[in-house]
Tab-separated table of C-alpha atoms in Angstrom:
chain	number	residue	atom	x	y	z
A	263	MET	CA	-22.334	38.388	-15.785
A	264	ALA	CA	-19.008	38.292	-14.002
A	265	PHE	CA	-15.779	37.748	-15.894
A	266	GLN	CA	-14.513	34.187	-15.362
A	267	PHE	CA	-10.719	33.993	-15.284
A	268	TYR	CA	-9.435	30.526	-16.121
A	269	MET	CA	-6.245	28.944	-14.826
A	270	PRO	CA	-3.833	29.797	-17.666
A	271	ASP	CA	-1.545	27.461	-19.553
A	272	ILE	CA	1.632	28.527	-17.755
A	273	GLY	CA	4.083	26.324	-19.641
A	274	GLU	CA	4.543	23.243	-21.764
A	275	GLY	CA	3.640	20.091	-19.894
A	276	VAL	CA	2.000	21.929	-16.985
A	277	VAL	CA	-1.519	20.655	-16.310
A	278	GLU	CA	-2.154	22.105	-12.865
A	279	GLY	CA	-0.820	24.465	-10.236
A	280	GLU	CA	-0.907	24.843	-6.472
A	281	ILE	CA	-2.410	28.016	-5.030
A	282	VAL	CA	0.426	29.319	-2.878
A	283	SER	CA	-1.226	32.575	-1.803
A	284	TRP	CA	-4.040	34.869	-2.824
A	285	LYS	CA	-3.130	38.538	-3.085
A	286	VAL	CA	-6.793	39.561	-3.031
A	287	LYS	CA	-9.998	38.566	-1.248
A	288	VAL	CA	-13.700	38.630	-2.047
A	289	GLY	CA	-14.960	42.206	-2.116
A	290	ASP	CA	-11.608	43.779	-3.029
A	291	LYS	CA	-11.479	46.401	-5.766
A	292	ILE	CA	-8.657	45.463	-8.121
A	293	LYS	CA	-6.900	47.160	-11.008
A	294	LEU	CA	-5.886	45.840	-14.400
A	295	ASP	CA	-2.578	43.902	-14.138
A	296	GLN	CA	-2.666	43.967	-10.335
A	297	PRO	CA	-1.134	40.753	-8.900
A	298	ILE	CA	-3.972	38.543	-7.724
A	299	VAL	CA	-2.506	35.110	-6.998
A	300	GLU	CA	0.790	33.252	-6.653
A	301	ILE	CA	0.738	29.787	-8.203
A	302	MET	CA	3.378	27.079	-8.072
A	303	THR	CA	3.749	24.420	-10.730
A	304	ASP	CA	6.339	21.680	-11.079
A	305	LYS	CA	8.369	24.114	-13.185
A	306	ALA	CA	8.147	27.511	-11.539
A	307	THR	CA	6.290	29.852	-9.241
A	308	VAL	CA	4.358	32.581	-11.037
A	309	GLU	CA	2.526	35.667	-9.857
A	310	ILE	CA	-0.521	36.102	-12.065
A	311	PRO	CA	-1.920	39.595	-12.717
A	312	SER	CA	-5.574	40.464	-13.088
A	313	PRO	CA	-6.836	40.579	-16.681
A	314	ARG	CA	-9.619	42.998	-15.696
A	315	ALA	CA	-10.323	45.899	-13.372
A	316	GLY	CA	-13.283	45.403	-11.081
A	317	THR	CA	-14.448	43.735	-7.888
A	318	VAL	CA	-13.551	40.216	-6.752
A	319	ILE	CA	-16.746	38.259	-6.231
A	320	LYS	CA	-15.455	34.681	-5.932
A	321	LEU	CA	-12.251	32.722	-5.341
A	322	ASN	CA	-12.769	29.167	-6.536
A	323	PHE	CA	-9.738	27.541	-4.882
A	324	LYS	CA	-8.244	27.858	-1.414
A	325	GLU	CA	-4.562	28.298	-0.631
A	326	GLY	CA	-2.851	24.924	-0.800
A	327	GLU	CA	-5.402	23.474	-3.233
A	328	ILE	CA	-4.565	22.305	-6.749
A	329	CYS	CA	-6.176	24.088	-9.695
A	330	PRO	CA	-6.128	22.293	-13.067
A	331	VAL	CA	-5.370	24.312	-16.191
A	332	GLY	CA	-8.632	25.473	-17.755
A	333	GLN	CA	-10.607	25.659	-14.506
A	334	VAL	CA	-11.995	28.989	-13.284
A	335	LEU	CA	-9.651	30.575	-10.762
A	336	ILE	CA	-11.494	33.749	-9.897
A	337	ALA	CA	-14.649	35.662	-10.811
A	338	ILE	CA	-14.455	39.436	-11.277
A	339	GLU	CA	-17.318	41.919	-11.634
A	340	GLU	CA	-15.898	44.343	-14.180
A	341	ASP	CA	-16.043	48.108	-13.712
A	342	GLY	CA	-18.410	49.890	-16.057
A	343	VAL	CA	-19.467	46.831	-18.039
A	344	GLY	CA	-23.159	46.478	-18.738
A	345	GLU	CA	-23.067	43.534	-21.114
A	346	PRO	CA	-22.110	40.052	-19.977
A	347	ALA	CA	-18.463	39.268	-20.482
A	348	ALA	CA	-17.766	36.121	-22.422
A	349	PRO	CA	-15.485	33.675	-20.692
A	350	LYS	CA	-11.944	34.102	-21.883
A	351	LYS	CA	-8.770	32.226	-21.259
A	352	VAL	CA	-5.849	34.516	-20.549
A	353	HIS	CA	-2.266	33.342	-20.767
A	354	ALA	CA	0.031	34.188	-17.924
A	355	PRO	CA	3.262	36.146	-18.431
A	356	ALA	CA	6.583	34.341	-18.514
A	357	PRO	CA	7.093	32.786	-15.085
A	358	VAL	CA	9.660	33.804	-12.526
A	359	ALA	CA	11.331	30.706	-11.211
A	360	ALA	CA	10.978	29.653	-7.621
A	361	PRO	CA	14.318	29.210	-5.856
A	362	ARG	CA	15.524	25.650	-5.887
A	363	ALA	CA	16.221	23.994	-2.613
A	364	ALA	CA	19.883	23.661	-1.850
A	365	ALA	CA	21.649	21.030	0.067
A	366	MET	CA	23.139	20.744	2.594
A	367	GLY	CA	19.546	20.343	1.389
A	368	THR	CA	18.904	19.529	-2.232
A	369	GLY	CA	17.620	21.390	-5.217
A	370	VAL	CA	14.260	21.493	-6.853
A	371	HIS	CA	14.919	21.215	-10.552
A	372	ALA	CA	12.860	23.210	-12.972
A	373	SER	CA	12.591	22.485	-16.661
A	374	PRO	CA	15.593	23.611	-18.687
A	375	ALA	CA	13.237	25.011	-21.309
A	376	LEU	CA	12.869	28.779	-21.430
A	377	PRO	CA	9.704	30.889	-21.859
A	378	GLY	CA	8.319	30.988	-25.344
A	379	GLY	CA	10.118	27.865	-26.453
A	380	ALA	CA	13.534	29.521	-26.591
A	381	ALA	CA	16.516	27.245	-26.460
A	382	PRO	CA	18.605	27.106	-23.296
A	383	PRO	CA	21.725	29.273	-23.364
A	384	ASN	CA	25.076	27.829	-24.315
A	385	GLY	CA	23.424	25.109	-26.316
A	386	GLY	CA	25.745	25.311	-29.324
A	387	ALA	CA	27.891	22.781	-31.073
A	388	GLY	CA	29.936	20.413	-28.980
A	389	VAL	CA	27.540	20.578	-26.048
A	390	ILE	CA	25.633	17.510	-24.878
A	391	GLU	CA	22.014	18.358	-24.166
A	392	VAL	CA	20.896	17.412	-20.673
A	393	VAL	CA	17.822	15.236	-20.371
A	394	ASP	CA	16.464	16.142	-16.931
A	395	ALA	CA	14.970	13.002	-15.402
A	396	SER	CA	12.869	15.114	-13.046
A	397	HIS	CA	11.221	16.638	-16.114
A	398	ASP	CA	10.106	13.274	-17.535
A	399	ARG	CA	7.048	13.084	-15.329
A	400	LEU	CA	5.709	16.314	-16.812
A	401	ARG	CA	5.247	14.450	-20.096
A	402	ILE	CA	3.253	11.630	-18.485
A	403	LEU	CA	-0.347	11.491	-19.685
A	404	ALA	CA	-2.625	11.616	-16.642
A	405	THR	CA	-5.633	13.571	-15.489
A	406	PRO	CA	-5.301	16.071	-12.628
A	407	ALA	CA	-7.331	13.712	-10.425
A	408	THR	CA	-4.896	10.876	-11.123
A	409	ARG	CA	-1.910	13.099	-10.407
A	410	ARG	CA	-3.527	14.240	-7.165
A	411	LEU	CA	-4.138	10.628	-6.109
A	412	ALA	CA	-0.501	9.802	-6.836
A	413	ARG	CA	0.640	12.663	-4.601
A	414	GLN	CA	-1.706	11.575	-1.823
A	415	LEU	CA	-0.376	8.008	-1.959
A	416	GLY	CA	3.246	9.098	-2.202
A	417	VAL	CA	3.639	7.517	-5.652
A	418	GLU	CA	6.018	8.944	-8.289
A	419	ILE	CA	3.644	9.032	-11.247
A	420	GLY	CA	6.494	8.881	-13.759
A	421	ARG	CA	7.262	5.341	-12.547
A	422	VAL	CA	3.709	4.010	-12.890
A	423	PRO	CA	3.164	1.649	-15.876
A	424	ALA	CA	0.340	3.095	-17.999
A	425	THR	CA	-2.557	0.930	-19.198
A	426	GLY	CA	-4.935	3.655	-20.372
A	427	LYS	CA	-5.661	4.713	-23.923
A	428	HIS	CA	-2.714	6.362	-25.711
A	429	GLY	CA	-0.450	5.526	-22.775
A	430	ARG	CA	-2.457	7.416	-20.168
A	431	VAL	CA	-1.873	6.620	-16.499
A	432	THR	CA	-5.199	5.813	-14.821
A	433	THR	CA	-6.228	5.921	-11.169
A	434	ASP	CA	-6.254	2.111	-11.168
A	435	ASP	CA	-2.670	2.138	-12.435
A	436	VAL	CA	-1.667	4.327	-9.499
A	437	LYS	CA	-3.528	2.143	-6.975
A	438	ASN	CA	-2.037	-1.059	-8.387
A	439	TYR	CA	1.450	0.402	-8.316
A	440	LYS	CA	0.938	1.468	-4.703
A	441	GLN	CA	0.160	-2.131	-3.732
A	442	GLN	CA	3.465	-3.396	-5.175
A	443	PRO	CA	6.285	-4.102	-2.688
A	444	PRO	CA	8.552	-1.045	-2.435
A	445	THR	CA	12.083	-1.172	-3.836
A	446	ARG	CA	15.143	0.972	-3.324
A	447	ALA	CA	14.730	2.472	-6.786
A	448	ALA	CA	11.076	3.307	-6.321
A	449	THR	CA	10.007	3.850	-2.755
A	450	SER	CA	6.388	4.787	-2.086
A	451	TYR	CA	4.628	5.383	1.183
A	452	ALA	CA	1.213	6.353	2.471
A	453	PRO	CA	0.742	9.716	4.152
A	454	GLN	CA	1.045	9.433	7.929
A	455	SER	CA	-1.193	11.368	10.294
A	456	ILE	CA	0.357	12.892	13.420
A	457	ALA	CA	-1.930	12.863	16.448
A	458	LYS	CA	-2.422	16.133	18.280
A	459	GLY	CA	-0.367	16.494	21.424
A	460	GLY	CA	-0.106	19.480	23.745
A	461	ASP	CA	0.562	23.090	22.817
A	462	GLU	CA	1.481	23.048	19.109
A	463	GLU	CA	1.211	25.035	15.911
A	464	ARG	CA	0.220	23.549	12.557
A	465	ILE	CA	1.532	25.239	9.423
A	466	PRO	CA	0.323	24.128	5.967
A	467	LEU	CA	3.087	22.485	3.934
A	468	ARG	CA	2.876	24.325	0.637
A	469	GLY	CA	4.789	26.408	-1.829
A	470	ILE	CA	8.585	26.311	-1.820
A	471	ARG	CA	8.861	24.262	1.364
A	472	LYS	CA	6.617	21.588	-0.146
A	473	LYS	CA	8.746	21.449	-3.284
A	474	ILE	CA	11.875	21.187	-1.142
A	475	ALA	CA	10.352	18.247	0.729
A	476	GLU	CA	9.323	16.493	-2.483
A	477	SER	CA	12.668	17.021	-4.178
A	478	MET	CA	14.750	15.932	-1.197
A	479	SER	CA	12.627	12.806	-0.799
A	480	ARG	CA	13.041	11.977	-4.455
A	481	SER	CA	16.815	12.451	-4.308
A	482	VAL	CA	17.218	10.265	-1.222
A	483	HIS	CA	14.902	7.538	-2.538
A	484	THR	CA	16.410	7.520	-6.048
A	485	ALA	CA	20.121	8.326	-5.864
A	486	VAL	CA	22.224	5.867	-3.882
A	487	HIS	CA	24.207	8.266	-1.707
A	488	PHE	CA	27.663	7.794	-0.290
A	489	THR	CA	29.796	10.509	1.309
A	490	TYR	CA	33.550	11.015	1.358
A	491	VAL	CA	35.335	13.679	3.455
A	492	GLU	CA	38.787	15.193	3.131
A	493	GLU	CA	40.704	17.760	5.196
A	494	ILE	CA	42.138	20.646	3.173
A	495	ASP	CA	45.071	22.811	4.221
A	496	MET	CA	43.990	26.242	2.992
A	497	THR	CA	46.982	28.138	4.404
A	498	GLU	CA	48.597	28.953	1.054
A	499	LEU	CA	45.281	29.962	-0.447
A	500	VAL	CA	44.544	32.203	2.538
A	501	THR	CA	47.795	34.021	1.761
A	502	VAL	CA	47.006	34.299	-1.975
A	503	ARG	CA	43.542	35.674	-1.309
A	504	HIS	CA	44.920	38.201	1.187
A	505	ARG	CA	47.393	39.482	-1.406
A	506	ALA	CA	44.740	39.654	-4.139
A	507	LYS	CA	42.018	41.394	-2.094
A	508	SER	CA	43.282	44.931	-2.747
A	509	ARG	CA	43.525	44.403	-6.504
A	510	ALA	CA	40.062	42.826	-6.492
A	511	ALA	CA	38.688	45.814	-4.565
A	512	GLU	CA	40.079	48.158	-7.241
A	513	ARG	CA	37.845	46.343	-9.720
A	514	GLY	CA	34.832	46.420	-7.423
A	515	VAL	CA	35.160	42.738	-6.550
A	516	LYS	CA	34.602	41.266	-3.077
A	517	LEU	CA	36.997	38.334	-3.198
A	518	ASN	CA	36.254	35.312	-1.036
A	519	TYR	CA	37.289	31.661	-1.267
A	520	LEU	CA	34.336	30.349	-3.275
A	521	PRO	CA	35.661	31.322	-6.745
A	522	PHE	CA	38.868	29.395	-6.046
A	523	ILE	CA	36.824	26.378	-4.956
A	524	VAL	CA	34.720	26.628	-8.124
A	525	LYS	CA	37.863	26.621	-10.278
A	526	ALA	CA	39.288	23.622	-8.446
A	527	VAL	CA	35.991	21.748	-8.753
A	528	VAL	CA	35.751	22.405	-12.497
A	529	SER	CA	39.289	21.120	-12.985
A	530	GLY	CA	38.368	17.971	-11.050
A	531	LEU	CA	35.210	17.473	-13.104
A	532	LYS	CA	37.219	17.552	-16.322
A	533	LYS	CA	39.351	14.695	-15.008
A	534	TRP	CA	36.379	12.786	-13.602
A	535	PRO	CA	33.552	13.436	-16.119
A	536	MET	CA	31.205	10.899	-14.536
A	537	LEU	CA	30.624	13.420	-11.741
A	538	ASN	CA	29.430	16.020	-14.250
A	539	ALA	CA	26.647	13.838	-15.561
A	540	SER	CA	23.031	12.747	-15.101
A	541	LEU	CA	21.073	9.554	-15.587
A	542	ASP	CA	18.255	9.733	-18.123
A	543	GLU	CA	15.936	7.276	-16.407
A	544	ALA	CA	13.494	7.155	-19.311
A	545	THR	CA	16.087	6.035	-21.891
A	546	GLN	CA	18.526	4.452	-19.410
A	547	GLU	CA	21.368	6.586	-20.753
A	548	ILE	CA	24.177	8.288	-18.861
A	549	VAL	CA	24.413	11.886	-20.045
A	550	ARG	CA	27.917	13.303	-19.651
A	551	LYS	CA	28.010	17.078	-19.989
A	552	ARG	CA	30.942	18.864	-21.557
A	553	TYR	CA	29.877	22.194	-20.123
A	554	TYR	CA	30.257	23.267	-16.525
A	555	HIS	CA	27.324	25.132	-14.987
A	556	ILE	CA	28.095	25.213	-11.267
A	557	GLY	CA	25.230	25.578	-8.803
A	558	ILE	CA	25.920	27.738	-5.753
A	559	ALA	CA	23.736	27.446	-2.655
A	560	ALA	CA	22.450	30.721	-1.204
A	561	GLN	CA	19.827	31.696	1.330
A	562	GLY	CA	16.769	33.287	-0.269
A	563	PRO	CA	13.500	34.676	1.062
A	564	HIS	CA	11.812	31.272	0.642
A	565	GLY	CA	14.690	29.154	1.907
A	566	LEU	CA	17.894	27.837	0.432
A	567	ALA	CA	18.223	28.133	-3.330
A	568	VAL	CA	20.760	27.142	-5.965
A	569	SER	CA	21.827	29.853	-8.404
A	570	VAL	CA	23.790	28.785	-11.457
A	571	VAL	CA	27.147	30.122	-12.631
A	572	ARG	CA	27.167	29.179	-16.296
A	573	ASP	CA	30.355	28.194	-18.121
A	574	ALA	CA	32.404	28.446	-14.948
A	575	ASP	CA	35.381	26.925	-16.755
A	576	LYS	CA	35.596	29.966	-19.043
A	577	ARG	CA	35.566	32.602	-16.287
A	578	SER	CA	38.420	34.223	-14.374
A	579	ILE	CA	38.580	34.281	-10.583
A	580	PHE	CA	37.444	37.930	-10.544
A	581	ASP	CA	34.648	37.224	-13.034
A	582	LEU	CA	33.463	34.288	-10.928
A	583	SER	CA	33.454	36.527	-7.841
A	584	LYS	CA	31.280	39.120	-9.558
A	585	GLU	CA	28.861	36.548	-10.906
A	586	ILE	CA	28.513	34.686	-7.609
A	587	GLU	CA	27.881	37.962	-5.785
A	588	ARG	CA	25.347	39.108	-8.398
A	589	LEU	CA	23.438	35.839	-8.279
A	590	GLY	CA	23.503	35.797	-4.476
A	591	GLU	CA	21.970	39.266	-4.317
A	592	ALA	CA	19.299	38.262	-6.833
A	593	VAL	CA	18.363	35.202	-4.767
A	594	ARG	CA	18.273	37.138	-1.493
A	595	GLY	CA	16.187	39.851	-3.115
A	596	GLY	CA	13.794	37.391	-4.728
A	597	THR	CA	14.578	38.719	-8.224
A	598	ALA	CA	16.447	35.731	-9.656
A	599	THR	CA	15.072	34.512	-12.977
A	600	ARG	CA	14.292	30.934	-13.934
A	601	ASP	CA	17.366	30.807	-16.147
A	602	GLU	CA	19.527	31.851	-13.179
A	603	LEU	CA	18.104	29.069	-11.024
A	604	THR	CA	18.097	26.110	-13.401
A	605	GLY	CA	20.463	23.992	-15.423
A	606	SER	CA	23.318	23.333	-13.004
A	607	THR	CA	25.503	20.305	-13.716
A	608	PHE	CA	27.205	20.135	-10.298
A	609	THR	CA	26.435	21.906	-7.014
A	610	ILE	CA	28.590	23.447	-4.300
A	611	SER	CA	26.865	23.986	-0.964
A	612	SER	CA	28.453	26.300	1.585
A	613	LEU	CA	27.333	28.088	4.722
A	614	GLY	CA	30.482	30.197	4.816
A	615	LYS	CA	31.707	30.908	8.342
A	616	LEU	CA	28.818	28.831	9.708
A	617	GLY	CA	29.861	25.851	7.601
A	618	GLY	CA	30.469	23.545	10.546
A	619	VAL	CA	32.864	20.611	10.623
A	620	LEU	CA	31.068	17.950	8.580
A	621	ALA	CA	27.810	17.349	6.736
A	622	THR	CA	26.305	14.812	4.377
A	623	PRO	CA	24.897	16.988	1.591
A	624	ILE	CA	21.977	15.586	-0.384
A	625	ILE	CA	22.555	15.383	-4.131
A	626	ASN	CA	20.873	18.046	-6.236
A	627	PHE	CA	18.925	15.554	-8.362
A	628	PRO	CA	19.418	14.662	-11.207
A	629	GLU	CA	23.069	15.591	-10.755
A	630	VAL	CA	25.566	12.926	-9.737
A	631	ALA	CA	27.406	14.664	-6.898
A	632	ILE	CA	27.470	17.651	-4.564
A	633	VAL	CA	30.313	19.179	-2.546
A	634	GLY	CA	29.808	20.599	0.945
A	635	VAL	CA	32.206	23.395	1.954
A	636	HIS	CA	32.904	23.805	5.659
A	637	LYS	CA	34.461	26.601	7.684
A	638	ILE	CA	38.160	27.443	7.695
A	639	GLU	CA	39.730	27.391	11.149
A	640	GLU	CA	43.181	27.804	12.566
A	641	LYS	CA	44.179	24.430	14.023
A	642	PRO	CA	47.359	22.652	15.055
A	643	ALA	CA	48.823	20.395	12.374
A	644	VAL	CA	51.969	18.307	12.042
A	645	ARG	CA	54.325	19.538	9.312
A	646	ASN	CA	57.910	18.264	8.999
A	647	HIS	CA	57.594	16.548	12.394
A	648	GLN	CA	56.611	19.828	14.059
A	649	ILE	CA	53.288	21.091	15.372
A	650	VAL	CA	52.326	24.295	13.586
A	651	ILE	CA	49.164	26.379	13.200
A	652	ARG	CA	47.475	26.004	9.795
A	653	HIS	CA	44.212	27.120	8.226
A	654	LEU	CA	42.272	23.856	7.856
A	655	MET	CA	38.922	23.160	6.217
A	656	ASN	CA	36.873	20.050	5.464
A	657	LEU	CA	35.276	19.281	2.122
A	658	SER	CA	32.592	16.599	1.910
A	659	ILE	CA	31.232	15.098	-1.277
A	660	SER	CA	28.079	13.039	-1.704
A	661	VAL	CA	27.967	10.901	-4.844
A	662	ASP	CA	25.285	8.825	-6.561
A	663	HIS	CA	26.742	5.317	-6.389
A	664	ARG	CA	24.599	4.223	-9.329
A	665	LEU	CA	26.782	6.216	-11.721
A	666	ALA	CA	30.078	6.720	-9.889
A	667	ASP	CA	32.153	4.540	-7.589
A	668	GLY	CA	33.880	5.409	-4.363
A	669	TRP	CA	37.159	5.615	-6.257
A	670	ASP	CA	35.738	8.360	-8.520
A	671	GLY	CA	34.508	10.469	-5.617
A	672	ALA	CA	37.695	10.048	-3.594
A	673	MET	CA	40.066	10.778	-6.489
A	674	PHE	CA	38.016	13.789	-7.565
A	675	LEU	CA	38.242	15.266	-4.076
A	676	GLN	CA	41.963	14.489	-3.935
A	677	ASP	CA	42.467	16.494	-7.137
A	678	VAL	CA	40.442	19.384	-5.706
A	679	LYS	CA	42.493	19.183	-2.511
A	680	ALA	CA	45.794	19.354	-4.412
A	681	LEU	CA	44.738	22.494	-6.279
A	682	LEU	CA	43.440	24.299	-3.199
A	683	GLU	CA	46.524	23.473	-1.183
A	684	ASP	CA	48.857	24.709	-3.928
A	685	PRO	CA	47.152	27.640	-5.711
A	686	THR	CA	50.095	27.885	-8.143
A	687	THR	CA	49.105	24.590	-9.723
A	688	MET	CA	45.483	25.786	-9.810
A	689	PHE	CA	46.406	28.709	-12.025
A	690	MET	CA	48.409	26.376	-14.268
A	691	GLU	CA	45.298	24.209	-14.671
A	692	MET	CA	43.119	27.101	-15.868
A	693	VAL	CA	42.261	27.119	-19.561
């Protein structure tokens, strides 16, 4: 009898996973611990190794299909085994997090919990624990079939009133909710089919790109976005960075402008704490965070991702430079861990020299705001009634109007502007 490998219990609250890609096919000879499949859950993407050496005789799910926990993933004819192998559930190793989507696209939030039930870092006294609203739906009681129906109908299952036993969401609950008139706070829609035209290519929407689509849709349909833009005169900071580059190089640091922007943003967040917060939708509580984990957008192998610089308020400019560079390399190399890609309290999105003139970044839900950094260019400006050449840059901020007003977003960006335009005051602000 072939060995039946069941879909493992990858993490708390995970009841199913999407088959992103098979690493093997029927007839392949495989070794013990050889990667056999990549599976994406709402929390992370994991590469599952083979629990046996042998020959693949059956793959029970196709790429793009959903496999519930406890269902048989793959059948393997073991090498050198004469007696039937009893079915056995094998637990997967600790997952490696999938990169979160970054805005000028938004982020896909994973659970802040760590493998093995470990507490998140920096969770000591004086720190307000974040309740991630995107994680609430993982605690909803519902069968895989009900969850699948909700996805097909475009319904956020965490918003569906439950009528089943012990608070379980039923398929009828999902259907009834779908028939309700849509609202701004809970928008649902039916999948739309696109008729075939001329010469075209159809690519399955799955894996990271699917999570990006889901997360961006949720952010746009939940957070009430508004955007404010300010022009920043970076001339003085350009001079400071130029002077500091040689000293940074002596310490092995590649100094760019992002660490200075991070410092200015953290200072602004301390003055405007509502922008360093989240809304716990389940309890209807505003969660203000007294720690500053700044998300930094970077291009990874699966698309844009947000790596997290933890405790940015406690780091020097050089330390921030090293950490941002280290995280960027990890994202680009596909080696970033779940802890390095989760838990941000505020996000900065930048395309560097390709940053353009203006964008409306989408909030990295469930955060309250996101800053878009645009390119620095030499442009004419009026100073003391004279036209001079200055290094100018635009900053744009998108804010969730449910939690913060236009005044908050504008004053925050004005404080950031003041620090960037006069780096001396920035260093005075550092604590």
